[in-house]
Coordinates of C-alpha atoms in Angstrom, one line a residue:
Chain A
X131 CA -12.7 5.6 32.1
X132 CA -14.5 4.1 28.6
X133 CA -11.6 5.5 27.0
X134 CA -8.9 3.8 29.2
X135 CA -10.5 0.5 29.1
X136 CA -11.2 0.7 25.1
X137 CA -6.7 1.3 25.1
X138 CA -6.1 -1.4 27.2
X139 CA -8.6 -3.5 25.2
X140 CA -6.9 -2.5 21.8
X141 CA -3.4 -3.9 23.0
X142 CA -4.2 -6.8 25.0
X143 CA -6.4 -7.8 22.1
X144 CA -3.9 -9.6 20.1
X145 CA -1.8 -11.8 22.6
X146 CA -5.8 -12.8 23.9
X147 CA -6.6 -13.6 20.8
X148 CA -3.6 -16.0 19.7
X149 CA -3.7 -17.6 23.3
X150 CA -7.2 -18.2 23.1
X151 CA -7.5 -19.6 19.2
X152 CA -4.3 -21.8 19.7
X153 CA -5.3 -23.0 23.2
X154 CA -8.9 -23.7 22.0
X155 CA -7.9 -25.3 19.3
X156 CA -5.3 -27.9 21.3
X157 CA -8.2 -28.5 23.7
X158 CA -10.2 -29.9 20.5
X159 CA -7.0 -32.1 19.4
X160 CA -6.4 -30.0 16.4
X161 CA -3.0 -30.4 15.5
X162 CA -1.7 -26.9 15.8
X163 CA 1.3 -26.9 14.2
X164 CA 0.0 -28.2 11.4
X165 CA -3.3 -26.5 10.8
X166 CA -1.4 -23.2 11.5
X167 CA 0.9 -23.8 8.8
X168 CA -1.5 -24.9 6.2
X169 CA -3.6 -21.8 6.8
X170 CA -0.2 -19.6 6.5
X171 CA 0.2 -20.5 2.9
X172 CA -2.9 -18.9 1.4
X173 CA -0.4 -15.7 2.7
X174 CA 2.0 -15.3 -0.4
X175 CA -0.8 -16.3 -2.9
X176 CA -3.3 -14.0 -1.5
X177 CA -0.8 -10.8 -1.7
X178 CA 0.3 -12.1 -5.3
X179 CA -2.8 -12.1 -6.5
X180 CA -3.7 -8.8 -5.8
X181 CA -0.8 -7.0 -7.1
X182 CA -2.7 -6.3 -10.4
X183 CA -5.5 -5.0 -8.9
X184 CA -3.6 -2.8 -6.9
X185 CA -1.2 -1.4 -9.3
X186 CA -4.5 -0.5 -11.9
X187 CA -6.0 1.1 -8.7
X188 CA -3.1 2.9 -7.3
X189 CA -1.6 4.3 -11.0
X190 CA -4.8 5.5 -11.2
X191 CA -4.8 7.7 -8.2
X192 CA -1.4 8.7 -8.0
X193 CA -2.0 10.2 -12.0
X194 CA -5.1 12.2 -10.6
X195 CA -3.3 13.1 -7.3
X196 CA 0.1 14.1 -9.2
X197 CA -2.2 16.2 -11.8
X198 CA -3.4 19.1 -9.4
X199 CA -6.6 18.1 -10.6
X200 CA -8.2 17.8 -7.2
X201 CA -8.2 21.5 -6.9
X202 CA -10.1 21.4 -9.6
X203 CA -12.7 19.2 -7.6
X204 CA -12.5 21.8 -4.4
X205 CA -12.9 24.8 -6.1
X206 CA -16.1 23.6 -8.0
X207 CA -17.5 22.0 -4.6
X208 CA -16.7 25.1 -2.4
X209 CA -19.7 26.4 -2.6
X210 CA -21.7 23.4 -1.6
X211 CA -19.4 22.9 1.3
X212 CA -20.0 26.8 2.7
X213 CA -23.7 26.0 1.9
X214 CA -23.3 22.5 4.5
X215 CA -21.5 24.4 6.7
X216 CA -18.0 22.7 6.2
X217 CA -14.8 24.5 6.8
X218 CA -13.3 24.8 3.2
X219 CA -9.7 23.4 4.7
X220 CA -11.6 20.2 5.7
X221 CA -13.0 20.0 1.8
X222 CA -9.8 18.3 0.5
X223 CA -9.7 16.1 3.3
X224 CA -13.5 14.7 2.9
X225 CA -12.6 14.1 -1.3
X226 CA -8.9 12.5 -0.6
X227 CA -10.3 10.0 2.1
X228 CA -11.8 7.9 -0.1
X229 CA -9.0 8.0 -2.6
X230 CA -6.0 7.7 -0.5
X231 CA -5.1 6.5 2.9
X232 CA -1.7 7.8 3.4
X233 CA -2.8 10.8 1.3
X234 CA -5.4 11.9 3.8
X235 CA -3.1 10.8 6.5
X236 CA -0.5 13.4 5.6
X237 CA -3.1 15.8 4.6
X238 CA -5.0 15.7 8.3
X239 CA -1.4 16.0 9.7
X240 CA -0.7 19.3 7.7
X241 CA -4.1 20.7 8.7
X242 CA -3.3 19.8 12.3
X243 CA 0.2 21.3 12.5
X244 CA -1.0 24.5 11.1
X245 CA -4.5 24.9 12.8
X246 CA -3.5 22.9 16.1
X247 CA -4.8 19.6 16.8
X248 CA -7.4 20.9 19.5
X249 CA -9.3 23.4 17.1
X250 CA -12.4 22.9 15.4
X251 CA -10.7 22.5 12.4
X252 CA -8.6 19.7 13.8
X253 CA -10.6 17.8 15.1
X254 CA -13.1 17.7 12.5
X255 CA -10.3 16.9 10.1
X256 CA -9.0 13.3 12.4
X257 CA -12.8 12.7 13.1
X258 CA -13.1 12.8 9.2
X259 CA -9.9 10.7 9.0
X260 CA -11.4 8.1 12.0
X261 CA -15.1 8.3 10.0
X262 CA -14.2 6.2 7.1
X263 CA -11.7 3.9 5.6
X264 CA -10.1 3.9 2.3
X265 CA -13.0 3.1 -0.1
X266 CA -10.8 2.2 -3.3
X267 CA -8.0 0.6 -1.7
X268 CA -10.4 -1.7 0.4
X269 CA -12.1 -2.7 -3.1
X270 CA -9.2 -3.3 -5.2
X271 CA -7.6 -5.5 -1.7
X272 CA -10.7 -7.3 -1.2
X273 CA -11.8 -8.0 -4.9
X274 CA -8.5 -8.4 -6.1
X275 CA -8.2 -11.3 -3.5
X276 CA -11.5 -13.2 -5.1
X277 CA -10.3 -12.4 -9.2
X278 CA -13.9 -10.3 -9.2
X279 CA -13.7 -7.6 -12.0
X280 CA -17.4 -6.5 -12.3
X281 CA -18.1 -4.8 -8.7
X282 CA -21.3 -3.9 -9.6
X283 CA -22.6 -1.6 -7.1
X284 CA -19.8 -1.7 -4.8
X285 CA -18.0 1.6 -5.8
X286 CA -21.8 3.1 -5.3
X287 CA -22.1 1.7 -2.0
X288 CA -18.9 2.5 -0.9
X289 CA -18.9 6.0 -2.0
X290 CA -22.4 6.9 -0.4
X291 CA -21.1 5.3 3.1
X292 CA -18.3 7.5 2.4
X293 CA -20.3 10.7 2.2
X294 CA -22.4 9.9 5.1
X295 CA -19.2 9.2 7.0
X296 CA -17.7 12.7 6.4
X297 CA -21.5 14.4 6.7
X298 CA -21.8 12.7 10.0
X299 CA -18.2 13.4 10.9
X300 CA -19.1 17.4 10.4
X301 CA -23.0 16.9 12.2
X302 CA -21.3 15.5 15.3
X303 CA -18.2 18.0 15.1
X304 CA -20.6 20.9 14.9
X305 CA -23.2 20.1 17.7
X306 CA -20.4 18.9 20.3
X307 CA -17.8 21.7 19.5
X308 CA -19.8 23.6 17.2
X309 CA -18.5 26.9 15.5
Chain B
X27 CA -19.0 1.4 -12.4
X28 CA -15.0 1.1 -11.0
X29 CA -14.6 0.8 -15.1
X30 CA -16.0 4.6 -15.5
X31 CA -14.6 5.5 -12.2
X32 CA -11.0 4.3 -13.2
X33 CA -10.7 6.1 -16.5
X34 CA -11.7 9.2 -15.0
X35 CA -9.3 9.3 -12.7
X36 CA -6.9 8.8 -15.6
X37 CA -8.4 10.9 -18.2
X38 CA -8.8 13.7 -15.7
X39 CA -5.8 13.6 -14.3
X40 CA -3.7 13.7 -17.8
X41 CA -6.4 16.8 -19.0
X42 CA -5.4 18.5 -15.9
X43 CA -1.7 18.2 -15.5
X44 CA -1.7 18.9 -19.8
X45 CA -4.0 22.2 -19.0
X46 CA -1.9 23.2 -16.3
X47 CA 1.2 23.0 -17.9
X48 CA -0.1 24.6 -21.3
X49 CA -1.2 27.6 -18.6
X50 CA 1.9 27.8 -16.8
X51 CA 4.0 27.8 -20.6
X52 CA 1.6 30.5 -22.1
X53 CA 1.8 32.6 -18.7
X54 CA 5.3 31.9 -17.9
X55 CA 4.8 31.1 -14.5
X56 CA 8.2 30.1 -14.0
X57 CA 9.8 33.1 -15.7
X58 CA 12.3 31.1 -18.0
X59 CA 14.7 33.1 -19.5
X60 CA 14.9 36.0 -16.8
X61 CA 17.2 37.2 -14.4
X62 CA 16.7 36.8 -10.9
X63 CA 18.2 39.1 -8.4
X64 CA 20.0 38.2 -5.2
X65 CA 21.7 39.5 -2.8
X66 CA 25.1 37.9 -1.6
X67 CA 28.0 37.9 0.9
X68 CA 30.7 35.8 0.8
X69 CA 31.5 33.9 3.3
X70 CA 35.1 31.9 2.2
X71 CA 36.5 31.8 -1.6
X72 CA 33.2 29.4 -3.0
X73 CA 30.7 30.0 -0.4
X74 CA 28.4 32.7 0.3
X75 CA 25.0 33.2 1.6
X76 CA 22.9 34.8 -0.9
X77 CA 19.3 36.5 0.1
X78 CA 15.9 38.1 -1.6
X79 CA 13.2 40.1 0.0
X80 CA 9.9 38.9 -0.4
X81 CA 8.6 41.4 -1.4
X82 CA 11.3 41.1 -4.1
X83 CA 10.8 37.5 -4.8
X84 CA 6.6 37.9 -5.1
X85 CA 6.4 41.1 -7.4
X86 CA 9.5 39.4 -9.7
X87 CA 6.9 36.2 -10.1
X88 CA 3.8 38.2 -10.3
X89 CA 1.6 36.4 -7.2
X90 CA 0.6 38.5 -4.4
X91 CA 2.4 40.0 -1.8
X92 CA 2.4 38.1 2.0
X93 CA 5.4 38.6 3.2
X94 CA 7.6 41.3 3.7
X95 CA 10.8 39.3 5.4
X96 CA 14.0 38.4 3.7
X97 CA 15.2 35.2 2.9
X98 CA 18.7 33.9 2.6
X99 CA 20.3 30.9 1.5
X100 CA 23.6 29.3 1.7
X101 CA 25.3 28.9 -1.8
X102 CA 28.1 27.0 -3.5
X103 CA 29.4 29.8 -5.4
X104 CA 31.9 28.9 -8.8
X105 CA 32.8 30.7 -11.4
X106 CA 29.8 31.1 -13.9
X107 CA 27.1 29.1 -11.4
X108 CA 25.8 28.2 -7.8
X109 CA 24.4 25.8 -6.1
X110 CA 21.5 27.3 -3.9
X111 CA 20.5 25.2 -0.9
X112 CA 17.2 25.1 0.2
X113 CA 15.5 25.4 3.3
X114 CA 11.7 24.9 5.3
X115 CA 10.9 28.1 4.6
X116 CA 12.0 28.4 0.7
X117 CA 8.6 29.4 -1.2
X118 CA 7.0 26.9 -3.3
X119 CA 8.0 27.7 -6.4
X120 CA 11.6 27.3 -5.5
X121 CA 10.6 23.9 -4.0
X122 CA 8.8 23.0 -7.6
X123 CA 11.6 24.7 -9.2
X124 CA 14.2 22.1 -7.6
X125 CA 12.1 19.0 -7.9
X126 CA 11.3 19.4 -11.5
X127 CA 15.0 19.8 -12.1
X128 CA 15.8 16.0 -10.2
X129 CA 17.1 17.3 -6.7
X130 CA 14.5 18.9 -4.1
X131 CA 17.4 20.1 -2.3
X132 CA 19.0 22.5 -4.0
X133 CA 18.7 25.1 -7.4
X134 CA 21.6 25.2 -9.9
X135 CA 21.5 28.8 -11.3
X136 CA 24.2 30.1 -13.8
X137 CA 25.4 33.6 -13.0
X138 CA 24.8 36.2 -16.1
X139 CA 26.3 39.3 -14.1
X140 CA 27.4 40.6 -11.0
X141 CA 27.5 44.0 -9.4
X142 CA 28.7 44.8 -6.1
X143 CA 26.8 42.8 -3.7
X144 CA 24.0 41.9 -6.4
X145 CA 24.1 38.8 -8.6
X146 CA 22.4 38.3 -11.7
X147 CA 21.2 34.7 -12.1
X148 CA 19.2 32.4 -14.3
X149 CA 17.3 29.8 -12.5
X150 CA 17.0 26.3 -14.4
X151 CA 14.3 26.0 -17.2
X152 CA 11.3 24.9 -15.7
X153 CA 8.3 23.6 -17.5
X154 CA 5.8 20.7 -18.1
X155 CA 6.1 20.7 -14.2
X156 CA 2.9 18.8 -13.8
X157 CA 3.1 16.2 -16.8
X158 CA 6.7 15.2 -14.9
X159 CA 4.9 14.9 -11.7
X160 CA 2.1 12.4 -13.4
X161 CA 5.2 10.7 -14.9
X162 CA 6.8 10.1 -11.5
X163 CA 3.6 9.2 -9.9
X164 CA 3.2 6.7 -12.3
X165 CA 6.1 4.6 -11.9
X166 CA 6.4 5.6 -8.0
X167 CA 2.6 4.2 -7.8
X168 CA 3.2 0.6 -9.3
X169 CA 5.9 -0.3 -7.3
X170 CA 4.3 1.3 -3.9
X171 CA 1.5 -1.0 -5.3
X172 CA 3.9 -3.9 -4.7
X173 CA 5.5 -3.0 -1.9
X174 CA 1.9 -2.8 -0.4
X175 CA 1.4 -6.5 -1.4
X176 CA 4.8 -8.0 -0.5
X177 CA 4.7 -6.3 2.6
X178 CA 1.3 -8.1 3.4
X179 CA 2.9 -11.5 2.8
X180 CA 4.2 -11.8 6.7
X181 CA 0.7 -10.9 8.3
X182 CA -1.1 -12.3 5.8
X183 CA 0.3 -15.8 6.2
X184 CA 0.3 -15.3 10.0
X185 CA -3.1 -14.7 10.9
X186 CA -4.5 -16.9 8.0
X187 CA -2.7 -19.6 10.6
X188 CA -4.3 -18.4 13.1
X189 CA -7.4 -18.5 11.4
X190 CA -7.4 -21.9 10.4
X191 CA -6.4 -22.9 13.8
X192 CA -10.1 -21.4 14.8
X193 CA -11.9 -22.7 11.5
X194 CA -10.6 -26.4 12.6
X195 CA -10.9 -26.3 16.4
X196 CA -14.5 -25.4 15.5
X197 CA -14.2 -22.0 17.2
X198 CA -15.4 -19.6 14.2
X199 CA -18.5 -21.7 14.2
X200 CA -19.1 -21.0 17.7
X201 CA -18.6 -17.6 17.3
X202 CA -20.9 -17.7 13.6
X203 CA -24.0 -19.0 15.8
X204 CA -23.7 -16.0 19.0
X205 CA -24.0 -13.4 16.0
X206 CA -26.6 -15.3 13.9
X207 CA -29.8 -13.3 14.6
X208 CA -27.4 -10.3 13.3
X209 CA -25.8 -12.1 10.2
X210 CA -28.7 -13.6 8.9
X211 CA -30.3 -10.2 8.5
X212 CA -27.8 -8.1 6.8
X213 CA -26.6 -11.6 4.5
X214 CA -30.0 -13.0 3.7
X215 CA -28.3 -15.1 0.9
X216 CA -25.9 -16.7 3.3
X217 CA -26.6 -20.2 4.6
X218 CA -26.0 -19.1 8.5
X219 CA -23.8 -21.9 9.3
X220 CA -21.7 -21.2 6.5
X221 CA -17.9 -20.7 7.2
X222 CA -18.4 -17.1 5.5
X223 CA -20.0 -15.6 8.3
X224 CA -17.1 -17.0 11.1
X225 CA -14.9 -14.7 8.9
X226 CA -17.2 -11.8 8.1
X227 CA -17.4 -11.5 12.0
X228 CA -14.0 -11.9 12.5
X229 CA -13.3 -9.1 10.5
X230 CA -15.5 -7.0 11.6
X231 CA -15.2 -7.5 15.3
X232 CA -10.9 -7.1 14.4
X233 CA -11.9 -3.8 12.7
X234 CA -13.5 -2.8 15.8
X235 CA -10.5 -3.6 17.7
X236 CA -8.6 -1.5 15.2
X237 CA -6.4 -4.2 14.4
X238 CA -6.5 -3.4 10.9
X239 CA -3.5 -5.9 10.0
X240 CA -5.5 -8.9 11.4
X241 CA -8.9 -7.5 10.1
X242 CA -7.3 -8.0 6.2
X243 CA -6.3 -11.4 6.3
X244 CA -9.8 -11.9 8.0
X245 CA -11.4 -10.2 5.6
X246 CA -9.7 -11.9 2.5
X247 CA -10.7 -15.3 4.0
X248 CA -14.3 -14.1 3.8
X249 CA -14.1 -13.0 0.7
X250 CA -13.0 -16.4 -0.4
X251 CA -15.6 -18.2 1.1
X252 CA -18.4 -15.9 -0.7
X253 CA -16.9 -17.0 -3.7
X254 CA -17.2 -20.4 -3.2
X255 CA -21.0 -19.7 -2.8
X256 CA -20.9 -17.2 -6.0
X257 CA -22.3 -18.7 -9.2
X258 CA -20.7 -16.5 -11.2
X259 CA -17.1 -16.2 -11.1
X260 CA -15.5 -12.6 -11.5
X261 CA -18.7 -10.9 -10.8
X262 CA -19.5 -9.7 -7.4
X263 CA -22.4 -11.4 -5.2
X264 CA -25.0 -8.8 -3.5
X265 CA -23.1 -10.5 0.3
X266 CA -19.9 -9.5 -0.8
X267 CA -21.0 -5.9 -1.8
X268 CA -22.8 -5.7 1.6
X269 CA -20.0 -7.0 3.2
X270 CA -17.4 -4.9 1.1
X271 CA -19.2 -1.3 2.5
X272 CA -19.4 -2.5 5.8
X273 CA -15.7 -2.6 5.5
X274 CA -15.3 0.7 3.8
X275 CA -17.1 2.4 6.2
X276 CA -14.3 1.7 8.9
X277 CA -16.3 1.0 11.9
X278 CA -13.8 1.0 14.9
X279 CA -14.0 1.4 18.6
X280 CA -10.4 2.7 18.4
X281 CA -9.4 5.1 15.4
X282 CA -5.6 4.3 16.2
X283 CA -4.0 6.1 13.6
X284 CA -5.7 9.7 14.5
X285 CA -5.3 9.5 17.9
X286 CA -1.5 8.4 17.7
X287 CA -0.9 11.3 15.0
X288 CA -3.2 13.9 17.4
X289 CA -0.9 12.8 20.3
X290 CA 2.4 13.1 18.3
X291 CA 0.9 16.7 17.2
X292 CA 0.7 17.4 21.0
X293 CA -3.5 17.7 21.3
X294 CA -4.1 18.3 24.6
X295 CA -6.9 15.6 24.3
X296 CA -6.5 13.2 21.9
X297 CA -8.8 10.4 22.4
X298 CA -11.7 13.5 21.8
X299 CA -12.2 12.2 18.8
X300 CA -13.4 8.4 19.9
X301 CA -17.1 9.3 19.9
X302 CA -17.1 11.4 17.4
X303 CA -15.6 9.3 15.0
X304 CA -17.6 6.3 16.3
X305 CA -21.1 8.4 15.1
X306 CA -19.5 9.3 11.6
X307 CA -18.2 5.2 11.3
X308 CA -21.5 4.4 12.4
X309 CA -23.8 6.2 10.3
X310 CA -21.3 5.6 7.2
X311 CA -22.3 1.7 7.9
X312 CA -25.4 2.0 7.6
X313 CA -25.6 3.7 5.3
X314 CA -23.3 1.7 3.6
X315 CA -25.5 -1.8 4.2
X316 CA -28.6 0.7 3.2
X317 CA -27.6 2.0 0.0
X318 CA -26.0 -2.0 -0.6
X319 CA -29.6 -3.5 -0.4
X320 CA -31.2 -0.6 -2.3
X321 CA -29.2 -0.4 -5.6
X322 CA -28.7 -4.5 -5.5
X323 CA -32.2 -4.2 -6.7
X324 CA -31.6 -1.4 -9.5
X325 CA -31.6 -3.2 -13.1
X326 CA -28.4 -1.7 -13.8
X327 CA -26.8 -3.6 -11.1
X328 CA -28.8 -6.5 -10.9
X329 CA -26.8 -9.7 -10.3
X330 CA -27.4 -11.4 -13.9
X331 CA -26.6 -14.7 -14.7
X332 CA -26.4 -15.0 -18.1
X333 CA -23.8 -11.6 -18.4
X334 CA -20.6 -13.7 -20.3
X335 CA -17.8 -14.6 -17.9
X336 CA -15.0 -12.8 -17.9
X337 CA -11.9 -13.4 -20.3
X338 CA -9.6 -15.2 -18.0
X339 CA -12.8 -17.3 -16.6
X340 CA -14.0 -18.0 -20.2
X341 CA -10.6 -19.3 -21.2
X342 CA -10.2 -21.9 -18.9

């Protein structure tokens, strides 16, 4: 029931939305056409500008994914993870999510084709994917858009909501279909 | 930090594929410079279908033994080389084998002997099979990176329009004052009626949704109008690191992507994951916002206005 109703919600979303903004808006004599328009053309200038940002973030991954280094990463944290209680396929997903978005996207397919979608395993694996959103991409969108190069605490912040994120992903996993 | 984070990612990354590579020389993983043993029938004047055991195939490369079937290949066969084409089920080795050597689809071997129905080959030299790789990513990275931000033009511009429409019609204020007991909380430094907040909530109530193309455009317009209130150009403001791991923590009612690729997978239950993945979101979030306000404070990451601006800043 909850889920049907959060589907039809998620498609019916957008068309609400556009009707209700542009309709709104016409109500309150704003002259649509135009005030669409001139909101539009922060579009190319925003995605310009973060370009840079993106290639420095991006190069940077691809180089460690391309490496094999995050094997490296795995087979040092193993241990931790069998102490936590994490299956040690679901390792490499909880370290790529961060990183990569369609990395961790391929990888929780793979995991799900071989271990089947319904298993413990698999679901952990898309809960983990569901759990978070792609930490470095997100920062170097979103400060790239604003020309900020000192983030401060941001990659700290990010990272720990990350970690909670895949630790809650395997607390919930384990007390619903626990194994 | 993202400075320290960034070059280890580099610097690790180059150590590792260099370490690998000097491992895989000095063990000679790829056994360069040995003959490789298939089986073969022909099958018309320049084709054939060659084959290996496993067994064959694991013992000759020195990794352990899981498999006991046989594999066999269709071949281009001329007179001093093949072409071997490869399949889903060709080991990995093969697979890095072909890749390193330009086409993932099939091995060029140069035929040393032959003898009855065995044939003597030499598989291409193979080596420095990670430092290629980092190569490739490089180049394949920077213009993904690009295609990423030309392909946000479209959206972007689109529901920027649409937000504009709302900031003029006096809509995102409306919406800014329902959430204000919320906002005011979690962005302290925000004055409440501020145009900031409209877009903070339209991103996150668009992330929600999972409607992570509008969420974006949302997003960036928020981010803009926190740096119109940041007194520091090209440093980041305590709101916009709040609001940046409220963001990173993917709060959604809907986790789209997952379900669609659970479906495609053929789960018997795909939406399973909705409330799981709502308690992992939601504890990521606040733990996000927690850890935000605690290390705001810390005098390492303490907002300081008298750091120097950065270059591009300074120089204009």
């Amino acid at each position: 029931m909850i889920k049907d109703i959060l589907q039809a919600l998620s498609i019916i979303a957008i068309p609400l939305i556009i009707a209700v903004f542009v309709i709104y808006a016409a109500r309150k004599k704003v002259p649509v056409y135009e005030s669409f328009v001139s909101g539009a053309k922060g579009g190319f200038e925003v995605a310009i500008k973060i370009i840079p940002y993106l290639v420095a973030m991006l190069v940077a991954i691809g180089i460690f994914r391309a490496s094999g280094a995050m094997s490296i990463f795995v087979g040092a944290l193993s241990p931790l993870a069998h102490l936590i209680g994490m299956p040690p396929e679901a390792l490499p997903m909880a370290l790529l999510r961060p990183l990569s978005g369609s990395g961790s996207l391929g990888l929780m397919t793979d995991i799900m084709k071989r271990y089947g979608p319904d298993s413990f395993i698999g679901v952990l694996v898309s809960t983990m994917y569901g759990s978070s959103e792609t930490t470095f991409y997100v920062i170097a969108v979103y400060f790239g858009a604003v020309n900020i190069y000192r983030t401060r605490h941001a990659v700290a912040a990010g990272l720990i909501a990350d970690a909670v994120g895949m630790l809650g992903a395997l607390l919930i996993c384990r007390i619903l279909f626990g194994s | 930090m993202l400075n320290y984070v960034w070059l280890g990612l580099i610097v690790i990354g180059v150590l590792a594929a260099a370490g690998s590579d000097i491992y895989d020389a000095s063990t000679n993983r790829y056994r360069n410079g040995e003959q490789f043993e298939l089986q073969y029938d022909s099958t018309s004047a320049n084709a054939a279908v060659v084959s290996y055991s496993r067994q064959y195939f694991d013992k000759f490369y020195g990794v352990q033994i899981e498999a006991t079937d046989t594999l066999s290949f269709p071949a281009a066969i001329t007179n001093n080389s093949m072409q071997i084409k490869l399949g889903d089920k060709t080991p990995e080795l093969w697979q890095t084998v072909a890749k390193t050597a330009d086409n993932p689809k099939e091995i060029t071997a140069t035929i040393v002997k032959r003898s009855g129905k065995s044939l003597f080959i030499l598989l291409p030299v193979t080596n420095l099979v990670r430092t290629k790789a980092v190569l490739d990513a490089v180049i394949s990275y920077s213009s993904l990176a690009v295609e990423i931000a030309i392909g946000l033009i479209g959206v972007m511009a689109f529901w920027l329009g649409i937000m504009k429409l709302a900031e003029d019609s006096g809509l995102i204020k409306i919406i800014a004052r329902m959430m204000r007991p919320i906002m005011t909380r979690i962005f302290p430094e925000i004055p409440p009626d501020h145009p900031a907040i409209g877009a903070m909530i339209m991103n996150i109530a668009a992330n929600m949704l999972g409607l992570s193309n509008a969420a974006t455009p949302f997003g960036l317009r928020a981010m803009e109008e926190l740096d119109s209130l940041n007194p520091q150009k090209g440093t980041a403001t305590n709101a916009m690191v709040t609001f940046l791991a409220i963001n990173t923590a993917g709060l959604t009612l809907i986790p789209a992507t997952a379900i669609a690729v659970r479906a495609a997978i053929g789960s018997k239950d795909p939406t399973i994951i909705l409330l799981t993945s709502f308690f992992g979101a939601g504890l990521a979030t606040i733990a996000g916002i927690a850890a935000a306000k605690i290390l705001q404070r810390l005098k390492v990451y303490r907002f300081d206005k008298t750091t120097p601006e950065s270059p591009e800043v300074r120089g204009k």
